[in-house]
Coordinates of C-alpha atoms in Angstrom, one line a residue:
Chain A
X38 CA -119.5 26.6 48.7
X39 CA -120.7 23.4 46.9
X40 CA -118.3 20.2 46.3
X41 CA -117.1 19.6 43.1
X42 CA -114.9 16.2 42.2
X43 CA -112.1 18.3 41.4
X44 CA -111.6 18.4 45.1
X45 CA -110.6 15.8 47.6
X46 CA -113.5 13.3 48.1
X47 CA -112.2 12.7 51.6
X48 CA -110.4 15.1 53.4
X49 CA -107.9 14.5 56.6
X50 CA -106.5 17.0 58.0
X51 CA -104.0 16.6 61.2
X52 CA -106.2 14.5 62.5
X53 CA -105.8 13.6 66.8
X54 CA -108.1 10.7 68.3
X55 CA -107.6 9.8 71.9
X56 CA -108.9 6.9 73.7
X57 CA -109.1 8.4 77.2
X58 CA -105.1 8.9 77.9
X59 CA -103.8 6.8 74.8
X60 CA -103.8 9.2 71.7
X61 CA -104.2 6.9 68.8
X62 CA -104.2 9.3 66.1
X63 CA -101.2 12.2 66.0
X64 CA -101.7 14.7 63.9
X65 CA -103.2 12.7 60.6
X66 CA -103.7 14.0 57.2
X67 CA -104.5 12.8 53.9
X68 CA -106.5 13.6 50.5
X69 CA -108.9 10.7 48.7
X70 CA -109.6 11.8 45.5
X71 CA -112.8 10.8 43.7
X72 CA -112.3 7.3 42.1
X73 CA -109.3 6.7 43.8
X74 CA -107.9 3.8 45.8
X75 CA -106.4 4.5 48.6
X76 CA -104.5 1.6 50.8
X77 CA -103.5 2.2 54.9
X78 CA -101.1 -0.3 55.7
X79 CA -98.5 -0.5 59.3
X80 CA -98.5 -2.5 62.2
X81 CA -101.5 -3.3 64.1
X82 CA -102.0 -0.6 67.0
X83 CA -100.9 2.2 64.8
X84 CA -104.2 3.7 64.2
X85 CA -105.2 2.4 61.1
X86 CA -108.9 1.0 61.6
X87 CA -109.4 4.1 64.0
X88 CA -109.1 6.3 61.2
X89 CA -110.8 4.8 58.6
X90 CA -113.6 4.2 61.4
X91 CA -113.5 8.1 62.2
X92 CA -114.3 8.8 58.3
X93 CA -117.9 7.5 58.6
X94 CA -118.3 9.0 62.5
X95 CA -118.4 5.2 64.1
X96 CA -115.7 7.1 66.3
X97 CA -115.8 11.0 67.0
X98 CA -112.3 13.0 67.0
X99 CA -111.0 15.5 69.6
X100 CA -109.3 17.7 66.6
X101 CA -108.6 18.5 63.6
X102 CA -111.1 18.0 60.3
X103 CA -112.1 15.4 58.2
X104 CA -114.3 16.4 55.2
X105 CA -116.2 13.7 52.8
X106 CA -117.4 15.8 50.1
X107 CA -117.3 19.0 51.7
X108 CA -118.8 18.1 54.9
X109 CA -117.2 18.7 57.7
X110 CA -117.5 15.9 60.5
X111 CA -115.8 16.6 62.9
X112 CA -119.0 19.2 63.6
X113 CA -121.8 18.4 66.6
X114 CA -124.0 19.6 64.6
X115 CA -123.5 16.7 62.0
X116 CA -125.8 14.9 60.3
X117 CA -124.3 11.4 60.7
X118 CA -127.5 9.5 59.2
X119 CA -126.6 11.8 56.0
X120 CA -122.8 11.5 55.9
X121 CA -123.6 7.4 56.3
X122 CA -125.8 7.5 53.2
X123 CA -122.6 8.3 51.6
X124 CA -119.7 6.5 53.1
X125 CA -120.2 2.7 53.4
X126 CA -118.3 0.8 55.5
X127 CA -117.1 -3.0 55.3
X128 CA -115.7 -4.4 58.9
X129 CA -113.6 -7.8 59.5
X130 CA -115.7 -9.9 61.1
X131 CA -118.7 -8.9 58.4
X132 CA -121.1 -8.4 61.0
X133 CA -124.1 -9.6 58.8
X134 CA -127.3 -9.4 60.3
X135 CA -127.7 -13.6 61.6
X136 CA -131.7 -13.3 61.9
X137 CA -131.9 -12.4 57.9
X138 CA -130.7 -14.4 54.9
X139 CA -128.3 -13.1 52.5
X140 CA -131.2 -11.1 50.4
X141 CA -132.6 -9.7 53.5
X142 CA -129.7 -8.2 54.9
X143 CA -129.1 -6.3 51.5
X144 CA -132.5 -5.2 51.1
X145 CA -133.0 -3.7 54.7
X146 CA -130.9 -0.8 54.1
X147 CA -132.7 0.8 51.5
X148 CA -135.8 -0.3 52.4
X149 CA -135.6 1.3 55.8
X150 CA -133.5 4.2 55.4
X151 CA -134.0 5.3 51.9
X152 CA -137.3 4.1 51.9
X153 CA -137.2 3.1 48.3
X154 CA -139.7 1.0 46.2
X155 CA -139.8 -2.6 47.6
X156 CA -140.0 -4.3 43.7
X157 CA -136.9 -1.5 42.9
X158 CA -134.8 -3.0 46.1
X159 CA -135.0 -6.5 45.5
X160 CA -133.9 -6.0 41.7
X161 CA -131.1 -3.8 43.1
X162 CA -129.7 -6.8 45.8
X163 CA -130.4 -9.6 43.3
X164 CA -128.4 -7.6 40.7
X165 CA -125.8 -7.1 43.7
X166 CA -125.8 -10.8 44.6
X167 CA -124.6 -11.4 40.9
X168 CA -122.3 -8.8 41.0
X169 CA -120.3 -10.3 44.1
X170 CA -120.9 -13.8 42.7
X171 CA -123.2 -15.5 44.9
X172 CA -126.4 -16.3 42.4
X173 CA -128.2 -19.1 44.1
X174 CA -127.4 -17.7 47.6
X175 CA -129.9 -15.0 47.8
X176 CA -132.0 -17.4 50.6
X177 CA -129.1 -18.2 52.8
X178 CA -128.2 -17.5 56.0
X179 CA -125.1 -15.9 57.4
X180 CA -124.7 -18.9 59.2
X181 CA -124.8 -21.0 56.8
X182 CA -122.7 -19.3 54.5
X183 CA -118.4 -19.6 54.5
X184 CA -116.5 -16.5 56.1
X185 CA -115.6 -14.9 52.8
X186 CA -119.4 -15.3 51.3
X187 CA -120.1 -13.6 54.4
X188 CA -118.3 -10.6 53.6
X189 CA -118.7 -10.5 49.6
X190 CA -122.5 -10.1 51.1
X191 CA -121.4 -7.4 53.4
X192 CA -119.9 -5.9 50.4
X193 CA -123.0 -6.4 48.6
X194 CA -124.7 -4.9 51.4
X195 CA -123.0 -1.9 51.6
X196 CA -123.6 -1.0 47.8
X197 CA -126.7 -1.2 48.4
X198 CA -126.8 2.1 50.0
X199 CA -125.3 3.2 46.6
X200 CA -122.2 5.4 48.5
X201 CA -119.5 7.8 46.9
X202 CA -117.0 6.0 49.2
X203 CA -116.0 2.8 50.7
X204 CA -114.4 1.7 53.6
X205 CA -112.7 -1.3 54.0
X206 CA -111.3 -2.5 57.5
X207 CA -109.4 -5.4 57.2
X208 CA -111.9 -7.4 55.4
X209 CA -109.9 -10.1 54.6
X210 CA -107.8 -10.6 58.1
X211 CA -110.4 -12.9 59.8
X212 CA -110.9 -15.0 56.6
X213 CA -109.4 -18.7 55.5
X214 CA -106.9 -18.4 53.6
X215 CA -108.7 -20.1 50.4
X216 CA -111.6 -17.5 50.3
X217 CA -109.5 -14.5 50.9
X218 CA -108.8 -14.1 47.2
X219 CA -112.7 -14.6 46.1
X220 CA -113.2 -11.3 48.2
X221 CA -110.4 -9.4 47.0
X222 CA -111.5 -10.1 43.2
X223 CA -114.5 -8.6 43.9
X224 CA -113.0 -5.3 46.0
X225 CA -110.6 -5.1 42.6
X226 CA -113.4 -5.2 40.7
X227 CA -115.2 -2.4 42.5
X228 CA -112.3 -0.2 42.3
X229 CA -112.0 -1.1 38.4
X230 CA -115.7 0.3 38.5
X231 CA -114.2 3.6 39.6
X232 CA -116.1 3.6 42.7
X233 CA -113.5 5.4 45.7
X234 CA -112.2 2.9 48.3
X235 CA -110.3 3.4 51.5
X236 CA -108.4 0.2 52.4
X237 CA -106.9 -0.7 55.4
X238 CA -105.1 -4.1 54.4
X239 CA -102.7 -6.3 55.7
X240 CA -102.5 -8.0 51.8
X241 CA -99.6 -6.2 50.2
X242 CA -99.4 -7.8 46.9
X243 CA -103.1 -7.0 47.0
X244 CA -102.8 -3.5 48.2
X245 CA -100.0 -3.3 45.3
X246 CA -101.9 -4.1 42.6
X247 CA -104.8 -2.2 43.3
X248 CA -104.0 1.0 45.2
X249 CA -103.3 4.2 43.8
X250 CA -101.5 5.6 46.6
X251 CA -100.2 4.1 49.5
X252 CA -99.6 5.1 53.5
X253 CA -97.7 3.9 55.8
X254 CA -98.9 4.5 59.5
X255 CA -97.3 3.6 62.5
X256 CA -97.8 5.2 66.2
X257 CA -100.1 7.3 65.1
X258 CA -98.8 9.3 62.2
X259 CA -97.8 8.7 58.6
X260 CA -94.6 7.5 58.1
X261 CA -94.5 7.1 54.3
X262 CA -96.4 7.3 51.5
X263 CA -96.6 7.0 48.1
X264 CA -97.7 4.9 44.9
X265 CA -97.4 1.6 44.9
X266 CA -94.3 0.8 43.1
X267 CA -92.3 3.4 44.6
X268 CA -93.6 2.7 48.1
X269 CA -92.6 -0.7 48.2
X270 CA -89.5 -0.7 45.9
X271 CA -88.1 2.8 47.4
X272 CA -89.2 3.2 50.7
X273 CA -86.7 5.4 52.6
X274 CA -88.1 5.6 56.2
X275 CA -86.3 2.8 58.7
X276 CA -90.0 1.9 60.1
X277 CA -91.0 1.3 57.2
X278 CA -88.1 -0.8 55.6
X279 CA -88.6 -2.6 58.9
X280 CA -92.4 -3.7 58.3
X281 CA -91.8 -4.4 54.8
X282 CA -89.2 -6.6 55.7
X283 CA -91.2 -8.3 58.1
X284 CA -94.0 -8.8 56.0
X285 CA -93.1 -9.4 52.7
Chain Z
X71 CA -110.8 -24.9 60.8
X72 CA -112.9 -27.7 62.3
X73 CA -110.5 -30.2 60.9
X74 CA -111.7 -33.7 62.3
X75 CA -108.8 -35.9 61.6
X76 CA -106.4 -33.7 63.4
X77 CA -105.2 -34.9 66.4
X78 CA -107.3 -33.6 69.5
X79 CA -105.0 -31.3 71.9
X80 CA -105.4 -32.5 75.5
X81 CA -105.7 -29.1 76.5
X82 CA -109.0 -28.7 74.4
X83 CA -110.7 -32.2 75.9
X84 CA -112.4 -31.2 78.7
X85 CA -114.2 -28.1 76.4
X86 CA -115.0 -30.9 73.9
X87 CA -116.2 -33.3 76.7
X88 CA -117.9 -30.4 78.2
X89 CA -121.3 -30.5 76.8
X90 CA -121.5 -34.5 77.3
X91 CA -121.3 -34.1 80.8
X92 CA -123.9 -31.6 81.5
X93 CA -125.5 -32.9 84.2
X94 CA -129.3 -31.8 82.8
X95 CA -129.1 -35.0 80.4
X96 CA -127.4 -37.1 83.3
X97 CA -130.1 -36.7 85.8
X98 CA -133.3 -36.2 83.4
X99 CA -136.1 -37.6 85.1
X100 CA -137.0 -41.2 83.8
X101 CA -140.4 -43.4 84.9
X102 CA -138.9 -44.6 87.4
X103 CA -137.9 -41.4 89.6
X104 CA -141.6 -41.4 89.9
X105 CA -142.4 -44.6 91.5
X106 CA -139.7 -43.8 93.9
X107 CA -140.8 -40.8 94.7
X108 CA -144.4 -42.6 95.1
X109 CA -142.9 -45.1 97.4
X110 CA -141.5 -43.0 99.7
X111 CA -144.9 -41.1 100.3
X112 CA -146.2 -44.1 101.6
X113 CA -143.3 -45.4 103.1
X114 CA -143.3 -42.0 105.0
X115 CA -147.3 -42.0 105.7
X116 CA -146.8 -45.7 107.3
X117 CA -146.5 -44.0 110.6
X118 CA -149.9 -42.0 109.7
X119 CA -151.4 -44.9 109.0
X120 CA -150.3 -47.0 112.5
X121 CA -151.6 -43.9 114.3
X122 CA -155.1 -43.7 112.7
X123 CA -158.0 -45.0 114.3
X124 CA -160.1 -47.7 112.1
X125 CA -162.7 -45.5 112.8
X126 CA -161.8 -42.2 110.7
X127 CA -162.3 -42.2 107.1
X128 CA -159.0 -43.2 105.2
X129 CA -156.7 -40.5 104.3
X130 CA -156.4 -41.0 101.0
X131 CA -160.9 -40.3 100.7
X132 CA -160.2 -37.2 102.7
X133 CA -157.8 -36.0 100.3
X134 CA -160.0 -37.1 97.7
X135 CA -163.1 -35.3 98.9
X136 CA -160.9 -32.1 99.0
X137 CA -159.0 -32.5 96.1
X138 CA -161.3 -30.6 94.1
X139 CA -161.3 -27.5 96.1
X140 CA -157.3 -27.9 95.9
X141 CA -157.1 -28.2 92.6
X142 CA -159.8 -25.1 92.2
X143 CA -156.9 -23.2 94.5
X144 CA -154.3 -24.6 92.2
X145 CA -156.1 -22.8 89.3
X146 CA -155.4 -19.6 90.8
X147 CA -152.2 -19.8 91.5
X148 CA -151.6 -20.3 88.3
X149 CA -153.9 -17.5 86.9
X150 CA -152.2 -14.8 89.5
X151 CA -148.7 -16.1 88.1
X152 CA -149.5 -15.6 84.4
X153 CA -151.2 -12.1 85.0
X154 CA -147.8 -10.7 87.0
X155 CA -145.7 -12.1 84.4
X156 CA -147.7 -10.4 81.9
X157 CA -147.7 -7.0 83.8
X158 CA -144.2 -7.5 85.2
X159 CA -142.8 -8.6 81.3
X160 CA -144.7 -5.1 79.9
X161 CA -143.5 -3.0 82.8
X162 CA -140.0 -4.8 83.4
X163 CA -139.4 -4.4 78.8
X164 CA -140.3 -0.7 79.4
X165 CA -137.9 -0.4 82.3
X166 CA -135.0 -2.3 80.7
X167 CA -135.2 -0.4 77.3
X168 CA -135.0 2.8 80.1
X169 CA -132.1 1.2 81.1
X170 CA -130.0 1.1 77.6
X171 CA -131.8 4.7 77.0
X172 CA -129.1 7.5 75.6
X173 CA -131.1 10.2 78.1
X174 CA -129.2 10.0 80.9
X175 CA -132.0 10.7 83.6
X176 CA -134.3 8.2 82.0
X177 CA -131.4 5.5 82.0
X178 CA -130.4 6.7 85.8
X179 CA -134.1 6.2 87.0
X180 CA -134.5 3.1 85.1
X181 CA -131.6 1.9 86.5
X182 CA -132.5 2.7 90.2
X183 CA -136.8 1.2 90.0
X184 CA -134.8 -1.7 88.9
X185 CA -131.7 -2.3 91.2
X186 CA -134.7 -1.7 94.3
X187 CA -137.0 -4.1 93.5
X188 CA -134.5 -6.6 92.5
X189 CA -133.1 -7.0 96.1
X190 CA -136.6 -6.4 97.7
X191 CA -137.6 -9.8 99.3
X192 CA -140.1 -11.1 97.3
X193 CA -142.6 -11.7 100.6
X194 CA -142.0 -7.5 101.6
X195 CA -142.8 -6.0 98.2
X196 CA -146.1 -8.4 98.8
X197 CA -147.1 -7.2 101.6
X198 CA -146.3 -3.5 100.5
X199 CA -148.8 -4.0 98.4
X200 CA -151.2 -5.3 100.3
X201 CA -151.0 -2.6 102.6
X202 CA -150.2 0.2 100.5
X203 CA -152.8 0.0 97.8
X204 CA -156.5 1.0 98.9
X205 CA -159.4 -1.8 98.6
X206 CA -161.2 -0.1 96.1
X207 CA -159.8 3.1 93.6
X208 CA -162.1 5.8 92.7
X209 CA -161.6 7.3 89.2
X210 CA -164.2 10.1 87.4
X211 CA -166.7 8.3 90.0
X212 CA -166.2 4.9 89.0
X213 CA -165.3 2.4 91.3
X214 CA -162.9 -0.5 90.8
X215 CA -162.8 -2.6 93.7
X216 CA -159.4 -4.3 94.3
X217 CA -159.8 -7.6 96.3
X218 CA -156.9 -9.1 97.5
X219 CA -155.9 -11.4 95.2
X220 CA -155.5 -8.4 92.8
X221 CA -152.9 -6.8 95.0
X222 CA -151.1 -10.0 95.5
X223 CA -150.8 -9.8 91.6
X224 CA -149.2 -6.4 91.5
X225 CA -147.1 -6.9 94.7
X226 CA -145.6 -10.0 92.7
X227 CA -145.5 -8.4 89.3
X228 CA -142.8 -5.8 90.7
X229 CA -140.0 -8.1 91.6
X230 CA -141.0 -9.8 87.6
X231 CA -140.7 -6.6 86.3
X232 CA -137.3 -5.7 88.0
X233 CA -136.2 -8.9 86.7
X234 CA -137.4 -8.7 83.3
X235 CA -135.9 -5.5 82.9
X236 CA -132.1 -7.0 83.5
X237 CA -133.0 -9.6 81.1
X238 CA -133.9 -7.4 78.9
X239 CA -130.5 -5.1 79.3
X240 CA -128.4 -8.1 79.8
X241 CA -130.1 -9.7 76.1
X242 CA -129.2 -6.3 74.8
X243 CA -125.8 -5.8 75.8
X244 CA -124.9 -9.7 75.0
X245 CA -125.0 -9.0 71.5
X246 CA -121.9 -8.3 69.8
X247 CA -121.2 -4.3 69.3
X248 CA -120.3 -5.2 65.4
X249 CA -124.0 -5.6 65.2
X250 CA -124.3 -2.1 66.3
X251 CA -122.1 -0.6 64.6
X252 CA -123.1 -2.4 61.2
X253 CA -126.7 -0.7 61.2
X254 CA -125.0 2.4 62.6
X255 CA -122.9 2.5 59.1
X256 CA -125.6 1.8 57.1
X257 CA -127.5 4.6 58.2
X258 CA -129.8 3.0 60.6
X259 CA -131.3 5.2 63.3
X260 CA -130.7 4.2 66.6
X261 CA -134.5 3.2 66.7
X262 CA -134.5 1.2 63.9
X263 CA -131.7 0.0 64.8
X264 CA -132.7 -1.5 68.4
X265 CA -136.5 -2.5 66.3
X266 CA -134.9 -4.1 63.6
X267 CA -131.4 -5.6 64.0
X268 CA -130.6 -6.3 68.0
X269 CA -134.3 -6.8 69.7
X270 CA -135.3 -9.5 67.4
X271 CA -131.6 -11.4 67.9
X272 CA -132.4 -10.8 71.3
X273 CA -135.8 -12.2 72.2
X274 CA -134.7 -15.6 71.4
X275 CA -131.8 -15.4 73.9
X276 CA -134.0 -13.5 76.4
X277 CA -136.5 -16.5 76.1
X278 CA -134.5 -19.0 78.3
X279 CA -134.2 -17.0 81.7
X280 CA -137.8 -15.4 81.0
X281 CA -139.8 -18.9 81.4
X282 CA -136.9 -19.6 84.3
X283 CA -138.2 -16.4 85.8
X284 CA -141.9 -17.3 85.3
X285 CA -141.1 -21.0 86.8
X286 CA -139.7 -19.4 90.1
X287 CA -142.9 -16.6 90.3
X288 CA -145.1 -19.5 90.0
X289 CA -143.5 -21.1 92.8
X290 CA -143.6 -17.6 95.1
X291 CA -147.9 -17.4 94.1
X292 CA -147.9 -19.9 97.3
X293 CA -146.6 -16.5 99.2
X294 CA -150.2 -14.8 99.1
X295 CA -151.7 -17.4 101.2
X296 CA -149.3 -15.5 104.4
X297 CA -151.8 -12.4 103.4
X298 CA -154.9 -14.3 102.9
X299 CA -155.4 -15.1 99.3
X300 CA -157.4 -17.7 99.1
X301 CA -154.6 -19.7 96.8
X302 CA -153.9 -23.5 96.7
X303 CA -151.7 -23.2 100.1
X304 CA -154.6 -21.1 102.1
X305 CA -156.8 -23.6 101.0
X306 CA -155.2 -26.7 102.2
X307 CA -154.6 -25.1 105.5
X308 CA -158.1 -24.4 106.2
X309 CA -159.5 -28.1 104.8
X310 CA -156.7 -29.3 107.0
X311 CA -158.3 -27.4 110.2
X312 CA -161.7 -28.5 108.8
X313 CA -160.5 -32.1 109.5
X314 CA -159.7 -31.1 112.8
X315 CA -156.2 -30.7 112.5
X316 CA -155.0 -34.7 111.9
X317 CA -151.5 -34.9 112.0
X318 CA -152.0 -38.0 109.2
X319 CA -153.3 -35.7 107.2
X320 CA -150.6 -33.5 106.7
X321 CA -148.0 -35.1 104.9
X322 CA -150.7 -36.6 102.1
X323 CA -152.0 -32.8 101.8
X324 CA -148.9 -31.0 101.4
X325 CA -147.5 -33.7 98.9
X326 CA -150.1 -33.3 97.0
X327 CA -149.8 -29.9 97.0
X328 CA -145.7 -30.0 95.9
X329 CA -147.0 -32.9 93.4
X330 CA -149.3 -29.9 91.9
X331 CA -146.2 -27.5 91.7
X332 CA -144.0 -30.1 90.2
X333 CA -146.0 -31.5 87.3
X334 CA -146.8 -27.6 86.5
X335 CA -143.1 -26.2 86.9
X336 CA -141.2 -29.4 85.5
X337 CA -142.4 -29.6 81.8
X338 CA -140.9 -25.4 81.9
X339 CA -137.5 -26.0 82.8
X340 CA -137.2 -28.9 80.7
X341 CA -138.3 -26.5 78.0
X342 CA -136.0 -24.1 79.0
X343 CA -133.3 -26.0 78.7
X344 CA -134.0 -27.2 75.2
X345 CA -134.3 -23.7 74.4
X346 CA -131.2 -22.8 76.1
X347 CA -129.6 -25.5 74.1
X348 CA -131.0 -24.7 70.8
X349 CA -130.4 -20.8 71.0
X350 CA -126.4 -21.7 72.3
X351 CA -124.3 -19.2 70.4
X352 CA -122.2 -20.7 67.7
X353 CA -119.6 -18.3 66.3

């Protein structure tokens, strides 16, 4: 049966992950509909990244099902170079390509994988670099560029690809301080573009103002979760009154 | 982060002194490391020199009058070492891509050619060859003979390519696995992945221990003169005997012949070290 939007996007259902004896995931689930934002918060061991990292097959699960448009991938069989058309991913430490400027690194993804027009590409990641605000950088190198032009390129670079969904792991955690915000404008900005994002965020006024629904993970299961304003004004679960107290 | 006018822990100093001390830039060769060395050759032949009989020609023209037979000797050295490091870098790249393979029996094998000729003595995998491989091959009715110095070439080329092919593994696996895993997400296959994104970060850091490796093969070419290549060593042994064996003789000829090595093999790792220096990892 074919997808339609009025189903979940992104499908989690009870979800277990183990890392040889240390089960990481217990029994996860969750629903991402199409435009929406969704934001993973909880301490840092609790599974977080793992999931979001299982969504796009970067790690494989032992059981349960996880479904991006219908697809299942928890499957053998899969297709990942198909489901990864579809789902990009953003990671913390950006992980730009060092041996090609800023252009370059956008550009290579199409170009080699979706073998599109060369003329059509470099209109698409010049129209990109605009779009995450970094006109006059198109010939720099990662290296040469700050930590949070780095990832706004990532970002960039993702797009590229042109995915239903996008995954966000922690991008602003290895960042100063002073650029963290540059690349949260432009994350809020996607989302107000209606594009469907899966955060997983340590930034909880950020996470506040953009997320449409909010979980709270810890140990490997979801404790809480919510929207926004009721998550973090009515939280009811001890763990979680304990991290938001910690926190904010 | 690399705030200058903070004040320095004392636990980071010796890090920060670190690359000041590195004792390439303390002991770099200057001019006058060379006189030295020039005075104590002579200082060292003066014995030589009490010993010889007015008589005999000088040792200094017998070197001379050899010098271009050496030299001709020297020329092949140098020709065997850059033909195994070409067949041992093709063979050895093949091998160590074997070795990151996702077949398991091709990575196994790989794994296995390279761990064996790795800790095979250089001088045993020579003669190996020597002994193993006919002097001529006969295919569809041609024949290709295979004179010594040929074999000498392939016995050498093995222990290059078992080398090469750890470089090569080692460059891989020294990249970071975000590298990886950022083509991987984008939709890279692993191909183009390993083509396109970690090979070309790689060959720059692969660089440095490859012209180390071809430094230290050049040096070993003096091993075929123990099966009878006619090489720079071979060479000086028999214009040595053709002298009639002086014992004055000997330190002049075999200085020269270190001299040869040096002036080749010096200019490389200075290289390699200013590549080493210049491809340092920054993150």
């Amino acid at each position: 049966m074919a997808w339609t939007d009025k189903e979940p996007m992104v499908s989690i259902r009870d979800v277990h992950k183990s890392f040889g004896a240390l089960e990481v995931l217990k029994g996860v689930s969750l629903d991402v509909m199409k435009g929406e934002v969704i934001c993973i918060i909880g301490p840092s061991g609790s599974g977080k990244s793992t999931l979001i990292r299982c969504v796009n097959a970067l790690n494989d699960i032992q059981s349960g099902s996880i479904k991006v448009e219908g697809q299942e991938v928890n499957d053998p069989h899969l297709n990942k170079l198909e489901l990864r058309k579809k789902v990009g991913m953003v990671f913390q430490q950006y992980n730009l390509f060092p041996h090609k400027n800023a252009l370059e690194n956008i550009m290579m993804a199409p170009l080699l994988v979706l073998k599109d027009n060369k003329v059509e590409v470099e209109k698409l990641a010049r129209s990109l670099i605009k779009k995450v605000r970094l006109e006059g950088k198109e010939e720099s190198y990662p290296g040469e560029l700050s930590g949070g032009q780095q990832q706004r390129v990532a970002i960039a670079r993702s797009l590229a690809m042109n995915p239903d969904v996008m995954l966000f792991d922690e991008v602003t955690a290895a960042l100063d301080p002073e650029t963290v915000n540059e690349v949260l404008l432009t994350i809020k900005e996607l989302a107000q573009d209606g594009m469907t994002c899966i955060l997983v965020t340590h930034e909880m006024g950020f996470a506040k103002e953009v997320a449409d629904h909010i979980y709270f993970t810890d140990r490997g299961v979801i404790v809480e979760h919510g929207p926004p304003t009721e998550f973090f004004e009515q939280a009811k679960d001890p763990r979680t009154i304990e991290f938001l107290g910690q926190i904010l | 982060m690399n705030n200058r006018s903070q004040k320095i822990l004392p636990v980071i100093m010796p890090v920060m002194m670190a690359p000041k001390a590195r004792p390439d830039d303390r002991f770099r060769l200057q001019r006058w490391h060379g006189f030295a060395l020039v005075a104590v050759l002579i200082t060292a032949s003066i014995p030589a020199f009490a010993a010889t009989d007015p008589a005999r020609a000088s040792m200094f023209e017998v070197l001379q009058r050899w010098m271009p037979l050496l030299l001709k000797g020297f020329v092949f050295n140098i020709i065997i070492s850059i033909s195994a490091m070409a067949i041992g870098t093709v063979a050895g790249a093949v091998l160590g891509l074997g070795q990151i393979s996702l077949i398991a029996p091709v990575r196994k094998i790989s794994w296995l050619i390279t761990q064996f000729f790795r800790n095979a003595p250089w001088l045993v995998l020579l003669f190996f060859a020597m002994f193993l491989l006919p002097f001529e091959l006969k295919i569809f009715g041609l024949t290709i003979p295979l004179p010594d110095w040929l074999k000498a070439m392939f016995g050498l080329s093995l222990p290059v390519m078992a080398n090469v092919s750890e470089i090569v593994r080692g460059g891989v696996m020294s990249l970071p696995s975000g590298q990886w895993e950022a083509a991987e997400s984008l939709a890279f296959s692993r191909q183009q992945t390993l083509w396109r994104i970690i090979l070309p970060q790689c060959v720059k850091r692969m660089l440095p221990p490859w012209m180390n490796l071809y430094s230290i093969l050049t040096m070993a070419t003096v091993l075929a003169s123990i099966v009878g290549v006619s090489e720079v060593m071979t060479l000086t042994g028999q214009a040595l005997a053709a002298e009639g064996g002086r014992s004055d003789l000997l330190i002049p000829f075999y200085s020269f012949v270190l001299f040869l090595f040096f002036i080749y093999c010096y200019p490389i790792a200075r290289w390699t070290v200013r590549l080493e220096k210049k491809f340092a990892v920054i993150t």
